[in-house]
Coordinates of C-alpha atoms and ligand atoms in Angstrom, one line a residue:
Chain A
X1 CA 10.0 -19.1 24.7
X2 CA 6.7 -17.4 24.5
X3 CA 4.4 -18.1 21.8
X4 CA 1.2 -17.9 23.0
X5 CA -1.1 -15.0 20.9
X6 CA 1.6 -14.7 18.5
X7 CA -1.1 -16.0 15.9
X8 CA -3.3 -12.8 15.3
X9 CA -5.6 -12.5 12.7
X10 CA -5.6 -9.3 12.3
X11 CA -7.9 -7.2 12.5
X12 CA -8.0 -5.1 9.3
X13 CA -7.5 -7.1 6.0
X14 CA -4.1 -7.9 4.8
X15 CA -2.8 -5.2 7.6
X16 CA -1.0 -6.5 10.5
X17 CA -2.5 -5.5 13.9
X18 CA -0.6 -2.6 15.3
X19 CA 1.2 -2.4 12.1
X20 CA 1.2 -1.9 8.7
X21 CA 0.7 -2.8 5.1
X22 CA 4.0 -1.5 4.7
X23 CA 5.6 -3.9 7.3
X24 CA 4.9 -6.6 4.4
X25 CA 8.1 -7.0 2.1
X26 CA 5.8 -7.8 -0.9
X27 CA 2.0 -7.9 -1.9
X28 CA -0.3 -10.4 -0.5
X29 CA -2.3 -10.4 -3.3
X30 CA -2.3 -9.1 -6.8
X31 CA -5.5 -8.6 -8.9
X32 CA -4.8 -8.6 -12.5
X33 CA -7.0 -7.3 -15.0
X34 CA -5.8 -9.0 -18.0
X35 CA -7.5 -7.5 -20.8
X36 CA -10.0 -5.2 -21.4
X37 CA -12.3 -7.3 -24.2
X38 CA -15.5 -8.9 -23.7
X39 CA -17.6 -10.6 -25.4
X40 CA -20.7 -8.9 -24.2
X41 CA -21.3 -5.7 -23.0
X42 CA -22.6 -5.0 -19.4
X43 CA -24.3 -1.7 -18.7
X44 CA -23.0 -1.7 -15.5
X45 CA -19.4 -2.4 -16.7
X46 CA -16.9 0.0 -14.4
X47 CA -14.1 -1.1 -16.8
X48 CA -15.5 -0.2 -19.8
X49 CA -15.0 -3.7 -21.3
X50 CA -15.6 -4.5 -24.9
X51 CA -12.6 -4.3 -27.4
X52 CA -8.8 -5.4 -27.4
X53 CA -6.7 -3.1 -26.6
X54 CA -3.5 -2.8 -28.4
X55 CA -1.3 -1.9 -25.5
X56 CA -1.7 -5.2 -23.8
X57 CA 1.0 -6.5 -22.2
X58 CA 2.4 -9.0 -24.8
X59 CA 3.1 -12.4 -24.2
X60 CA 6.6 -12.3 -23.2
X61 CA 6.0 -9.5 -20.9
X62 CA 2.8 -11.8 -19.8
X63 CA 5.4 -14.4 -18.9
X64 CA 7.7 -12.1 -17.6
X65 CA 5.1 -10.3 -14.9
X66 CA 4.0 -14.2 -14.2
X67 CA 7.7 -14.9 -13.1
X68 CA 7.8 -11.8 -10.8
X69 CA 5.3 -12.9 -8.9
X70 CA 6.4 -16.0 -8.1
X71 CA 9.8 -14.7 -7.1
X72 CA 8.3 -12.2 -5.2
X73 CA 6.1 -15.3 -3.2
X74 CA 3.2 -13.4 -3.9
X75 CA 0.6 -16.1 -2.6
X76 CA -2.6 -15.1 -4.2
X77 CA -3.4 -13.9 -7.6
X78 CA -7.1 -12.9 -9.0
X79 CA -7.4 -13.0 -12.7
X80 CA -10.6 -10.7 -14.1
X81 CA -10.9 -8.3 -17.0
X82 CA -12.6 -7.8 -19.4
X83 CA -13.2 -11.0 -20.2
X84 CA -10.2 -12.8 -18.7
X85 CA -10.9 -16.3 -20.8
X86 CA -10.9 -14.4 -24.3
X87 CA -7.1 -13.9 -23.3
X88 CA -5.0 -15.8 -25.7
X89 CA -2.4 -16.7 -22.8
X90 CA -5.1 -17.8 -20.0
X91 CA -4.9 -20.9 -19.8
X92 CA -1.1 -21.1 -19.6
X93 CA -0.4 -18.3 -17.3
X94 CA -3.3 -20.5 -14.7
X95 CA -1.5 -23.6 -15.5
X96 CA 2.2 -21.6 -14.5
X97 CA 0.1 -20.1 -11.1
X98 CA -1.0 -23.4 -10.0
X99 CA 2.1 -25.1 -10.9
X100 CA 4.0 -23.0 -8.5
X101 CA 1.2 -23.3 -6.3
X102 CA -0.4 -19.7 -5.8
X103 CA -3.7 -19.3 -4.8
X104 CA -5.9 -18.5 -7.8
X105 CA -9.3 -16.9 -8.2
X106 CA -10.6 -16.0 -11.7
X107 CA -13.5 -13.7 -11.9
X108 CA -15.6 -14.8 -15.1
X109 CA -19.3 -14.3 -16.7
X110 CA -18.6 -17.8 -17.3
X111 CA -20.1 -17.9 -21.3
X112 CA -16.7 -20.0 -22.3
X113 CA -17.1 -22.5 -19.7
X114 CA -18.3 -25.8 -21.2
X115 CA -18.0 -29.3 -19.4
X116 CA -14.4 -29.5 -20.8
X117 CA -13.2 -26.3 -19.3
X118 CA -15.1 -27.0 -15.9
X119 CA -12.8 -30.2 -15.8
X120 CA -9.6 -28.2 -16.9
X121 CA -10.4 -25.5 -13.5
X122 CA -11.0 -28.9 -11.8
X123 CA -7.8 -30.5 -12.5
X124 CA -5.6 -27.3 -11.4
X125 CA -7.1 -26.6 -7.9
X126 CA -8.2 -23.0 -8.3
X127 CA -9.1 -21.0 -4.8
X128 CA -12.1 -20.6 -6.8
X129 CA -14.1 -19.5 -10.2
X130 CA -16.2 -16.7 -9.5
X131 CA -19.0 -16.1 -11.9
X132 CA -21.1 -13.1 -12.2
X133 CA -24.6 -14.0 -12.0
X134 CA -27.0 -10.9 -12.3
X135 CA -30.3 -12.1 -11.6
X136 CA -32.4 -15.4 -10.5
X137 CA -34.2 -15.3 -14.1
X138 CA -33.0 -14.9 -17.5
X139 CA -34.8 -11.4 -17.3
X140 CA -33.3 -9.5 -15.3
X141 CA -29.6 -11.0 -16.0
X142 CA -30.0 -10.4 -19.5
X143 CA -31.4 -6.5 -18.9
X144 CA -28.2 -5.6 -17.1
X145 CA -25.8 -8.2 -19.0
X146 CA -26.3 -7.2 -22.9
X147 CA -25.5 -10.3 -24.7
X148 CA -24.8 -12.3 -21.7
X149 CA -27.2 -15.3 -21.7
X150 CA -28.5 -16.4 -18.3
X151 CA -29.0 -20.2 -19.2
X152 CA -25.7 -21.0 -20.0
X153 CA -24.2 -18.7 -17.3
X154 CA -25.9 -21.1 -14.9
X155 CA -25.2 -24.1 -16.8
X156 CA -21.3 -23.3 -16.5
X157 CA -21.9 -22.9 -12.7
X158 CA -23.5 -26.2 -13.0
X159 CA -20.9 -27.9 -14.8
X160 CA -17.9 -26.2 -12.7
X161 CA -19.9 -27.7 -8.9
X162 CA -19.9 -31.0 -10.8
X163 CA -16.2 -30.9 -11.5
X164 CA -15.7 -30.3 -7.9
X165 CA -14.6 -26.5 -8.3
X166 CA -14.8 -24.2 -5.6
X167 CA -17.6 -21.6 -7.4
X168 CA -18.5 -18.3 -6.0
X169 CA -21.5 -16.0 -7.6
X170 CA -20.8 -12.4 -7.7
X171 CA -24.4 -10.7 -7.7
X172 CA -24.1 -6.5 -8.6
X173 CA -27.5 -4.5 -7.6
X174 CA -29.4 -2.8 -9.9
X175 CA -33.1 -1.2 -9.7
X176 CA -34.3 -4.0 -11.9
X177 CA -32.4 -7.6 -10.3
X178 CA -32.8 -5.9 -6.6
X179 CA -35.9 -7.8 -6.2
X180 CA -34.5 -11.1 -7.3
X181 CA -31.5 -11.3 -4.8
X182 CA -33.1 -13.9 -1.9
X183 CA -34.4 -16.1 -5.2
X184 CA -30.6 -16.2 -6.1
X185 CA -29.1 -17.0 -3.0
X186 CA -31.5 -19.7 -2.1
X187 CA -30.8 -20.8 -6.3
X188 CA -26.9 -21.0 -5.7
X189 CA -27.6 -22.9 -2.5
X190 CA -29.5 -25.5 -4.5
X191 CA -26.9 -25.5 -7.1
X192 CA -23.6 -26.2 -5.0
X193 CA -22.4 -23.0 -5.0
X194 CA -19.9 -22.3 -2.2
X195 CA -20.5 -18.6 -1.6
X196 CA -22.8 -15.9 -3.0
X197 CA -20.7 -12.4 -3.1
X198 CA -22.2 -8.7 -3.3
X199 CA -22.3 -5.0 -2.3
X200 CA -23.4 -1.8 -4.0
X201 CA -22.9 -0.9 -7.5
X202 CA -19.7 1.7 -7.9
X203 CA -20.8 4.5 -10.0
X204 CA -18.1 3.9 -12.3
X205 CA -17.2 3.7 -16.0
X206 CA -20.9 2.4 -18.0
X207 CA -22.4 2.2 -14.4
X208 CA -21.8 5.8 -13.8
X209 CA -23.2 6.7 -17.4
X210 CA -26.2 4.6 -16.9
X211 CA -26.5 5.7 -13.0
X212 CA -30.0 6.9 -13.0
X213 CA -31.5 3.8 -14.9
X214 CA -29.2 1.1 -12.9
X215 CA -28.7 3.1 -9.5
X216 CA -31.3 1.2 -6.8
X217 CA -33.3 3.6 -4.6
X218 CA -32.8 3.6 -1.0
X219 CA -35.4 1.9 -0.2
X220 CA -34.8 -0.8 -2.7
X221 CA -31.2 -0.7 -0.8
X222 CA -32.7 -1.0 2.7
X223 CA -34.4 -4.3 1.7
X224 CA -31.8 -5.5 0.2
X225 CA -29.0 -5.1 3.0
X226 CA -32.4 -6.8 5.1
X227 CA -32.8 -9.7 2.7
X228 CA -28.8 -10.5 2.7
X229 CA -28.9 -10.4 6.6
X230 CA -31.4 -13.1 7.1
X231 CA -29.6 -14.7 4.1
X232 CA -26.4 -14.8 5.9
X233 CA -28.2 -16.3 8.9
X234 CA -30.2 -19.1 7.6
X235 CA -27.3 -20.7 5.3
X236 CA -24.4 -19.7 7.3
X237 CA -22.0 -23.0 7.8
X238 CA -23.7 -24.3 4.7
X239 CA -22.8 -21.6 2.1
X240 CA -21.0 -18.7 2.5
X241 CA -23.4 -15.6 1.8
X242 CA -21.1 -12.1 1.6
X243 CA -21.9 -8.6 1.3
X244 CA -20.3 -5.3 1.5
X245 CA -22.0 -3.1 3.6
X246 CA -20.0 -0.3 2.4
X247 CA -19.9 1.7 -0.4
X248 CA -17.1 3.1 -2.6
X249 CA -16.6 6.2 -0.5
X250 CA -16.4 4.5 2.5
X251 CA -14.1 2.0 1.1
X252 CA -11.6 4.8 -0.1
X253 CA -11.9 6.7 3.5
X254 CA -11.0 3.3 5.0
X255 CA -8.1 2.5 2.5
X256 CA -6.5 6.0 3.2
X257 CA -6.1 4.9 6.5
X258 CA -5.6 1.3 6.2
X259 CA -4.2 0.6 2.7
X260 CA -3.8 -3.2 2.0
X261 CA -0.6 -5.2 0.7
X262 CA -2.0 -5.5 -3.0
X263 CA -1.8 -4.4 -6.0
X264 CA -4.1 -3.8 -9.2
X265 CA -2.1 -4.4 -12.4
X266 CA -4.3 -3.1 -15.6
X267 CA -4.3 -5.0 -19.1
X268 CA -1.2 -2.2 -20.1
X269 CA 0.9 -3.4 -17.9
X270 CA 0.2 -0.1 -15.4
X271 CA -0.3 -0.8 -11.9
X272 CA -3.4 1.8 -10.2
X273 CA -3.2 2.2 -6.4
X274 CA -7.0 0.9 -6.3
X275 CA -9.8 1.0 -8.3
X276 CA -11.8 3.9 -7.6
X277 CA -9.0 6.5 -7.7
X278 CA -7.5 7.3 -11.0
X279 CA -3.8 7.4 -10.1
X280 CA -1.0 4.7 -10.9
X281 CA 1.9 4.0 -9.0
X282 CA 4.3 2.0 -11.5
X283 CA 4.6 0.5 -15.3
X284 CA 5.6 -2.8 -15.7
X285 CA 7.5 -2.0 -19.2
X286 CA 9.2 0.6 -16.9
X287 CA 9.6 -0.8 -13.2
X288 CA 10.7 -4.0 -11.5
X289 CA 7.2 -5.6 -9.3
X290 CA 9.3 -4.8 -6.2
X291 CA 10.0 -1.5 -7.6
X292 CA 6.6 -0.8 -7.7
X293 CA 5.2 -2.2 -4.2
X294 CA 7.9 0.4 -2.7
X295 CA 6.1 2.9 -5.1
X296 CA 2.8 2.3 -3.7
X297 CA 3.6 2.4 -0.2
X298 CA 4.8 5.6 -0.9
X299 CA 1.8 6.6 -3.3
X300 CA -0.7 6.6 -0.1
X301 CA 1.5 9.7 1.5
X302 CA 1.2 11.5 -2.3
X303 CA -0.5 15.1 -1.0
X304 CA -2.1 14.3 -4.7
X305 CA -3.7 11.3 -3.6
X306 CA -5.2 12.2 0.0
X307 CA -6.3 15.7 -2.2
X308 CA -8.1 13.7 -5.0
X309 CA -9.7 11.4 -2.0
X310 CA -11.1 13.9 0.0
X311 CA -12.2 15.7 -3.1
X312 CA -14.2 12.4 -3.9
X313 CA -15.5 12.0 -0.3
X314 CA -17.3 15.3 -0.7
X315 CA -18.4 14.4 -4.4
X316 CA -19.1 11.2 -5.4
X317 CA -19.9 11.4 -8.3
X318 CA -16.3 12.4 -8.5
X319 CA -15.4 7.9 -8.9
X320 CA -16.2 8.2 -12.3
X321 CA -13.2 9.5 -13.4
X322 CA -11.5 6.6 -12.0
X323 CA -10.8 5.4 -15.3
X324 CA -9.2 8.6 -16.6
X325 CA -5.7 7.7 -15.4
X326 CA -2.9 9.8 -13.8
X327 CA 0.7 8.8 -13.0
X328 CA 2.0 9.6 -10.1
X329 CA 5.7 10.1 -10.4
X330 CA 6.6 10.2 -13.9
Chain B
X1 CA 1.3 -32.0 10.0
X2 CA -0.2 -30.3 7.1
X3 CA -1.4 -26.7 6.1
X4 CA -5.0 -26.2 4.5
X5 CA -4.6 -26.1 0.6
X6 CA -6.0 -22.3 0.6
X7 CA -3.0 -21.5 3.3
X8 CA 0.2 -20.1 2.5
X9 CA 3.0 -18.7 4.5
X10 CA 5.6 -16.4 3.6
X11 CA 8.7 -15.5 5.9
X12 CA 8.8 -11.5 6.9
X13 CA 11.7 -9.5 8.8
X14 CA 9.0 -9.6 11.9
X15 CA 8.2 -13.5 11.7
X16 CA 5.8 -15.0 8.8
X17 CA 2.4 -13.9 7.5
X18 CA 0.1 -16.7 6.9
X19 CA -2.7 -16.1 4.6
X20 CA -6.3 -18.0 4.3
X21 CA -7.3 -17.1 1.0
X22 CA -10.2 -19.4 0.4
X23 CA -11.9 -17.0 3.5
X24 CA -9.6 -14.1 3.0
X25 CA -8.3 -13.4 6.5
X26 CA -4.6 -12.4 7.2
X27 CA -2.9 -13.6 10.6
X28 CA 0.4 -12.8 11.5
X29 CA 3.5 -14.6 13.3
X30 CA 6.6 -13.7 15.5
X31 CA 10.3 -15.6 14.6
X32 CA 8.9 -18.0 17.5
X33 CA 5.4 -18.6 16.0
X34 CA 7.3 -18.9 12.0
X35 CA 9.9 -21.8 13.7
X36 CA 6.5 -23.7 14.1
X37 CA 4.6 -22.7 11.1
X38 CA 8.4 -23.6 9.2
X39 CA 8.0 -26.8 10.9
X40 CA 4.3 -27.5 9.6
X41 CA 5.4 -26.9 6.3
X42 CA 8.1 -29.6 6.7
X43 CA 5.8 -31.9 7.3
X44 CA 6.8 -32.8 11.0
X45 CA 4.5 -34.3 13.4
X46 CA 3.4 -32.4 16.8
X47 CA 6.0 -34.2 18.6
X48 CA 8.8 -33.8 16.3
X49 CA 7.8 -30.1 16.6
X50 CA 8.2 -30.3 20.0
X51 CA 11.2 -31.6 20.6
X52 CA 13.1 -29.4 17.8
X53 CA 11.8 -26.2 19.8
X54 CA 12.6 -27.6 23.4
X55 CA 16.3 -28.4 21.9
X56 CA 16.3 -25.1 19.7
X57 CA 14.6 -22.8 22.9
X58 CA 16.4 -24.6 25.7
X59 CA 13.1 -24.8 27.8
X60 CA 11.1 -26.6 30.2
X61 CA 9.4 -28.8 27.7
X62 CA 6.4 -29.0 29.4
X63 CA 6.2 -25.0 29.2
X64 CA 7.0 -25.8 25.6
X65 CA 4.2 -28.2 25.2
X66 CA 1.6 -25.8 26.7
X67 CA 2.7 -23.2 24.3
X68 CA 2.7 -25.0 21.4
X69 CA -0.6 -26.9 22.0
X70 CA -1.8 -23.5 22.5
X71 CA -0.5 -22.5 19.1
X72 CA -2.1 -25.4 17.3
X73 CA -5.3 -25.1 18.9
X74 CA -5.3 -21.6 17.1
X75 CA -4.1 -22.6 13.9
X76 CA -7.2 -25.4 14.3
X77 CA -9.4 -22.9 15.4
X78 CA -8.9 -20.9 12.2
X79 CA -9.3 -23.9 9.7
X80 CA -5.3 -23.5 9.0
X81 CA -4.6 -27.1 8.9
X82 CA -5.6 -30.0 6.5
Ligands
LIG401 C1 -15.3 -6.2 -14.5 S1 -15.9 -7.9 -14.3 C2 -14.6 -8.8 -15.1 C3 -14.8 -10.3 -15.1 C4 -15.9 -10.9 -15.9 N1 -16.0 -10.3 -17.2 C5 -17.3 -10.8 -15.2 O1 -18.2 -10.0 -15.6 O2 -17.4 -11.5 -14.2 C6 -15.6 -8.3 -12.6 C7 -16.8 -8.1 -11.7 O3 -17.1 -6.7 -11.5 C8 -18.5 -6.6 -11.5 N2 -18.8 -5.2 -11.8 C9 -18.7 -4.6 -13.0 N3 -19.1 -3.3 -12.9 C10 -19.4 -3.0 -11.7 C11 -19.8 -1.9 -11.0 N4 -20.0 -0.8 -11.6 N5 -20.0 -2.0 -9.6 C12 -19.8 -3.2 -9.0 N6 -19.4 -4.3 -9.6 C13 -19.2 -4.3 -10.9 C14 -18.9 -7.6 -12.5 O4 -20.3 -7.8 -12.4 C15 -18.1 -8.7 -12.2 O5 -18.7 -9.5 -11.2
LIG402 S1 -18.8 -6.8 -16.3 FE1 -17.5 -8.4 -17.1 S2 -18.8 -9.4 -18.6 FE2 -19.7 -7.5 -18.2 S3 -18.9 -6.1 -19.8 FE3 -17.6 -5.9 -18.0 S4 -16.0 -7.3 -18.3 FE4 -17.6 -7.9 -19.7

């Protein structure tokens, strides 16, 4: 019997070393945008958020999607949007998640989390709440996050550490928070947080409309990456202080070669092969979920795909159009 | 024994995938390393575990032993167990 170095991590996210995502016999993790409403309006926002879209999936087909995933043993689920707590079913498809035990992260400003709701992600044992948090002062949070109040943001934080809630901070970049980024990691240290997440700004949807008044310079950049690094140093074993060094096109050249075992399910039930490339792999009013992970392991051969990619690793400003959708195999 | 809460395992045609999604990290098993991981999930102790694989592998159980102590020390390593 031999055992020993069986137990490889491996070495490129969700891909098995010397293998493949396609080795996998279903997703190891499936983000879900639920909806595509808000309840503010980010100039930054690279899904466009603001109001409901008629083409949700309904409830039953909410339910139905839910129960795929479980049969599937999909262990990890992230919930975003939108605003993923304006949906009229979140609270019962976290409650079915947690009941059959899948991992769960929701990705939230956090404007609808009260004491009451803290307990309620408390009681269920989420992974984690991760709430964006866009500056260390009300200033530059509320420049980038239009309607989105600092205070209370941070006061939901607050009130999710206190109900013992694993609670991430998702910081984005822009030319006028840049500054504030070591103020904000030392803040969420103070605070409880567990982890303080960021990388550059995609140049996509409002973002990419708004790139020249949001878009740091490089030299703003270089400071930053600097600032995160000695970050990452000082509090590392005491909070967990992640950035992604990358950007979107190096992402996508990476993802050509390594695609990972998940999928990115949009509030109409369509399912995009990842977030800066345009083109979606499968329907959920059409296909089966295990219909569709066999569609996307064969949507990274598409000639259309490694076309558009390369097209976009010569132009970047070619991600904007990530949003205007095409199927791939009708 | 006892996984992590933030650990799950799923069976695969090559042996078992164990994820740590509180840290994101993705580590991967043969059928010989998923009879153990099955066996954590079961809820057995290190020496029931032990003794099923010398019976189930026909082995010199002190080879057995090695291996597995080996295999835990990993799975400890990677902050897989409770
Ligand atoms: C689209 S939002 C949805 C969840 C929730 N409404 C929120 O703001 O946290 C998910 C995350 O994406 C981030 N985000 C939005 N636009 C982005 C962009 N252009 N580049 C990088 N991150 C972005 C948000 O700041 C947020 O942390
Ligand atoms: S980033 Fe989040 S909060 Fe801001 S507009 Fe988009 S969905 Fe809404």
């Amino acid at each position: 019997m031999v055992i020993e170095n069986d137990l490889r991590i491996m070495a490129k996210q969700y891909v098995p070393e010397g293998g493949s995502f396609a080795d996998f016999e279903a997703p190891l993790f499936m983000a879900w945008q639920l909806n595509q409403e808000c309840n503010i309006a980010c100039l930054h926002c690279c899904e466009e958020a603001g109001h409901f879209m008629p083409d949700t999936l309904n409830s039953n087909e909410v339910a139905n999607f839910c129960e795929q995933i479980t049969t599937m043993k999909i262990p990890y689920v992230a919930i975003s949007g939108g605003e993923p707590m304006l949906h009229k079913d979140f609270y019962k498809i976290c409650e079915y998640f947690r009941k059959h035990n899948i991992s769960l992260k929701v990705e939230t400003n956090g404007l609808l989390i009260t004491k009451e709701k803290a307990k309620w992600f408390g009681s269920l044992g989420f992974r984690s709440v991760q709430v964006s948090v866009d500056g260390a002062t009300a200033e530059a949070h509320e420049k980038l996050r239009i309607k989105g109040k600092w205070q209370p943001t941070i006061d939901a934080c607050k009130y999710l550490v206190e109900a013992g809630v694993t609670t991430e901070i998702v910081f984005v970049p822009t030319k006028f928070n840049i500054h504030e980024t070591g103020q904000l990691i030392d803040m969420a240290h103070k605070m409880g947080i567990y982890g303080v997440y960021t990388g550059k700004t995609m140049r996509i949807g409002r973002a990419a409309e708004n790139w020249d008044a949001l878009c740091p310079t490089d030299a703003q950049y270089e400071e930053f990456f600097k600032v995160l690094k000695e970050k990452q140093a000082s509090y590392e074993g005491r909070m967990k202080v992640y950035y992604y060094p990358y950007d979107v096109i190096e992402e996508l050249k990476y993802r050509l070669e390594y695609p990972s075992a998940s999928l990115l399910v949009i509030p109409n039930g369509k399912v995009k092969l990842i977030g800066p490339m345009p083109f979606l792999c499968g329907d959920l009013r059409k296909h089966t979920l295990a219909e569709i992970w066999e569609r996307y392991k064969k949507s990274w051969k598409d000639p259309k795909v490694t076309a558009f990619a390369k097209k976009v690793i010569a132009d970047p400003t070619m991600v904007a159009k990530a949003n205007d959708w095409v199927e791939l195999y009708n | 024994m006892k996984f992590a809460n933030s650990v799950k395992v799923r069976s695969e045609k090559f042996g078992s995938v164990v994820f740590e999604t509180l840290r994101e990290r993705v580590f991967v098993s043969n059928t010989t390393g998923a009879d153990v991981l099955k066996l954590i999930e079961d809820g057995k102790t290190k020496e029931e575990i032990i003794a099923d694989l010398s019976a189930k592998y026909d082995g010199n159980e002190s080879t057995i032993k090695n291996d597995i102590a080996e295999y835990f020390a990993c799975l400890e390593q990677n902050n897989l167990l409770a």
